[in-house]
Amino acid sequence: MALFKKRTVGKPGEWYYCLEHQKVEEGPDCPGKDRFGPYASRTEAEHAMQTARERNLEWENDPKWHDAPATGSADGDGGRDG
C-alpha cells in the first residue's frame, strides 16, 4: 500500500479528453499521461482528437521540419576511396 497517493493535476471547470476512456471529463479524473487538455470548454475537449489530427497534418507538411537530402556517397565516407 502506498503512503502517498499521486494526485492528478487540474481543477474543476477545466475540460480534458481522456485517451484511455475516449471521453470528455471535467477536472482531473485521469492521469495526465492519458489525457489531452485542459480545454476552456466541453466543446473544445470533444474536438480534441480532430484538433490533434489537424496539428499533426500541419506538422507533417511544414517544410522547416523536413531535412534536406544528404549529399555525398551512400556509404557515408564522403566519397573517398578505401
XYZ file of N, CA and C in Angstrom:
246
model
N 0.843 -1.185 0.000
C 0.000 0.000 0.000
C 0.882 1.240 0.000
N 0.592 2.166 -0.872
C 1.385 3.375 -0.985
C 1.030 4.346 0.137
N 2.050 5.003 0.648
C 1.817 6.006 1.677
C 1.146 7.254 1.114
N 1.598 7.635 -0.054
C 1.060 8.839 -0.669
C 0.458 8.493 -2.018
N -0.782 8.837 -2.172
C -1.436 8.604 -3.453
C -1.116 9.779 -4.363
N -0.615 9.467 -5.548
C -0.280 10.505 -6.511
C -1.570 11.067 -7.100
N -1.764 12.371 -6.923
C -2.988 13.003 -7.411
C -2.783 13.542 -8.815
N -3.852 13.559 -9.566
C -3.792 14.153 -10.890
C -3.826 15.664 -10.732
N -3.310 16.367 -11.732
C -3.248 17.817 -11.687
C -4.354 18.391 -12.551
N -5.031 19.363 -12.056
C -6.120 20.010 -12.772
C -7.160 20.468 -11.768
N -8.167 21.155 -12.258
C -9.204 21.623 -11.348
C -10.566 21.592 -12.026
N -11.620 21.534 -11.259
C -12.958 21.566 -11.851
C -13.126 22.817 -12.712
N -13.862 22.686 -13.786
C -14.037 23.777 -14.729
C -13.076 23.690 -15.898
N -12.062 22.831 -15.766
C -11.167 22.558 -16.879
C -11.632 21.258 -17.513
N -11.606 21.207 -18.823
C -12.089 20.048 -19.550
C -10.928 19.314 -20.190
N -11.018 17.995 -20.188
C -9.971 17.136 -20.727
C -10.600 16.076 -21.632
N -9.795 15.545 -22.539
C -10.216 14.395 -23.319
C -9.355 13.235 -22.870
N -9.968 12.198 -22.321
C -9.247 11.027 -21.835
C -9.010 10.065 -22.995
N -7.744 9.799 -23.277
C -7.377 8.899 -24.368
C -7.705 7.453 -24.038
N -7.605 7.087 -22.788
C -7.875 5.700 -22.384
C -9.361 5.375 -22.451
N -10.194 6.278 -21.932
C -11.640 6.033 -21.900
C -12.355 6.604 -23.119
N -11.639 7.404 -23.927
C -12.181 8.039 -25.123
C -13.448 8.821 -24.826
N -13.321 9.687 -23.800
C -14.454 10.529 -23.437
C -13.969 11.826 -22.814
N -14.856 12.804 -22.775
C -14.579 14.103 -22.185
C -14.809 14.012 -20.681
N -13.898 14.633 -19.922
C -14.015 14.627 -18.464
C -13.782 16.034 -17.942
N -14.487 16.375 -16.898
C -14.263 17.661 -16.247
C -13.369 17.438 -15.045
N -12.366 18.274 -14.927
C -11.462 18.161 -13.788
C -10.460 17.040 -13.971
N -9.680 16.775 -12.953
C -8.574 15.822 -13.043
C -8.971 14.382 -12.738
N -9.785 13.773 -13.581
C -10.202 12.400 -13.308
C -9.117 11.372 -13.613
N -8.428 11.510 -14.743
C -7.435 10.530 -15.169
C -6.032 11.133 -15.114
N -5.011 10.290 -15.063
C -3.634 10.790 -15.034
C -3.304 11.600 -16.284
N -2.391 12.539 -16.141
C -2.002 13.410 -17.234
C -1.509 12.666 -18.463
N -0.874 11.519 -18.274
C -0.346 10.754 -19.405
C -1.454 10.202 -20.288
N -2.676 10.168 -19.783
C -3.803 9.591 -20.510
C -4.784 10.622 -21.040
N -4.400 11.905 -21.032
C -5.403 12.895 -21.438
C -4.796 14.047 -22.222
N -5.644 14.698 -23.007
C -5.333 15.941 -23.681
C -6.040 17.046 -22.915
N -5.441 18.202 -22.832
C -6.088 19.331 -22.185
C -5.137 20.029 -21.239
N -5.605 21.006 -20.525
C -7.012 21.375 -20.348
C -7.541 22.228 -21.498
N -8.833 22.150 -21.672
C -9.553 22.966 -22.642
C -10.489 23.891 -21.877
N -10.806 25.034 -22.477
C -11.656 26.025 -21.822
C -13.119 25.611 -21.779
N -13.515 24.729 -22.701
C -14.927 24.328 -22.748
C -15.055 22.840 -23.074
N -16.214 22.315 -22.781
C -16.509 20.919 -23.097
C -16.429 20.681 -24.617
N -16.913 21.650 -25.376
C -16.916 21.526 -26.839
C -15.495 21.397 -27.380
N -14.573 22.214 -26.865
C -13.180 22.112 -27.300
C -12.616 20.735 -26.983
N -12.920 20.222 -25.806
C -12.432 18.897 -25.418
C -13.041 17.805 -26.288
N -14.290 17.963 -26.684
C -14.945 16.983 -27.550
C -14.254 16.881 -28.907
N -13.619 17.978 -29.337
C -12.945 18.009 -30.631
C -11.436 17.790 -30.508
N -10.985 17.290 -29.384
C -9.552 17.126 -29.128
C -8.861 16.242 -30.156
N -9.462 15.140 -30.529
C -8.824 14.238 -31.491
C -8.751 14.872 -32.875
N -9.785 15.591 -33.284
C -9.766 16.287 -34.570
C -8.692 17.370 -34.565
N -8.589 18.101 -33.468
C -7.558 19.132 -33.345
C -6.174 18.511 -33.444
N -5.974 17.375 -32.788
C -4.678 16.688 -32.840
C -4.369 16.233 -34.262
N -5.349 15.692 -34.972
C -5.135 15.274 -36.368
C -4.739 16.456 -37.245
N -5.422 17.584 -37.066
C -5.121 18.777 -37.859
C -3.713 19.285 -37.565
N -3.332 19.297 -36.297
C -1.989 19.758 -35.933
C -0.922 18.806 -36.454
N -1.174 17.517 -36.399
C -0.216 16.550 -36.940
C -0.034 16.738 -38.436
N -1.122 16.962 -39.152
C -1.058 17.180 -40.589
C -0.267 18.447 -40.914
N -0.515 19.517 -40.163
C 0.247 20.755 -40.349
C 1.736 20.503 -40.134
N 2.075 19.780 -39.096
C 3.472 19.487 -38.776
C 4.109 18.633 -39.867
N 3.398 17.617 -40.322
C 3.937 16.732 -41.350
C 4.194 17.465 -42.665
N 3.429 18.516 -42.940
C 3.570 19.260 -44.183
C 4.361 20.554 -44.041
N 4.928 20.796 -42.878
C 5.701 22.002 -42.642
C 7.116 21.802 -43.184
N 7.519 22.574 -44.200
C 8.829 22.350 -44.824
C 10.006 22.558 -43.880
N 9.869 23.364 -42.859
C 11.011 23.577 -41.966
C 11.282 22.380 -41.056
N 10.390 21.384 -41.042
C 10.613 20.187 -40.230
C 11.136 19.019 -41.046
N 11.345 19.236 -42.335
C 11.865 18.172 -43.190
C 13.295 18.511 -43.573
N 14.227 17.627 -43.261
C 15.627 17.839 -43.585
C 15.848 17.684 -45.086
N 16.807 18.437 -45.593
C 17.195 18.298 -46.991
C 17.942 16.980 -47.163
N 17.841 16.366 -48.322
C 18.558 15.116 -48.542
C 20.064 15.328 -48.409
N 20.737 14.347 -47.827
C 22.178 14.428 -47.621
C 22.898 14.301 -48.950
N 24.034 14.999 -49.084
C 24.852 14.892 -50.283
C 26.050 14.019 -49.979
N 26.658 13.463 -51.002
C 27.819 12.594 -50.805
C 27.469 11.175 -51.139
N 28.365 10.280 -50.828
C 28.153 8.872 -51.181
C 27.165 8.214 -50.235
N 26.602 7.127 -50.692
C 25.583 6.418 -49.910
C 26.174 5.734 -48.689
N 27.493 5.418 -48.700
C 28.075 4.708 -47.567
C 28.595 5.655 -46.484
N 28.480 6.971 -46.716
C 28.795 7.929 -45.682
C 30.265 8.245 -45.515
N 31.134 7.827 -46.464
C 32.558 8.101 -46.294
C 33.002 9.381 -46.985
N 32.046 10.154 -47.523
C 32.384 11.402 -48.162
C 32.976 11.248 -49.536
N 32.891 10.047 -50.110
C 33.352 9.822 -51.464
C 34.820 9.429 -51.575
N 35.490 9.183 -50.471
C 36.906 8.791 -50.528
C 37.045 7.322 -50.816
N 38.078 6.964 -51.507
C 38.353 5.547 -51.786
C 39.134 4.947 -50.636
N 38.845 3.691 -50.369
C 39.377 2.824 -49.437
C 40.376 3.027 -48.502
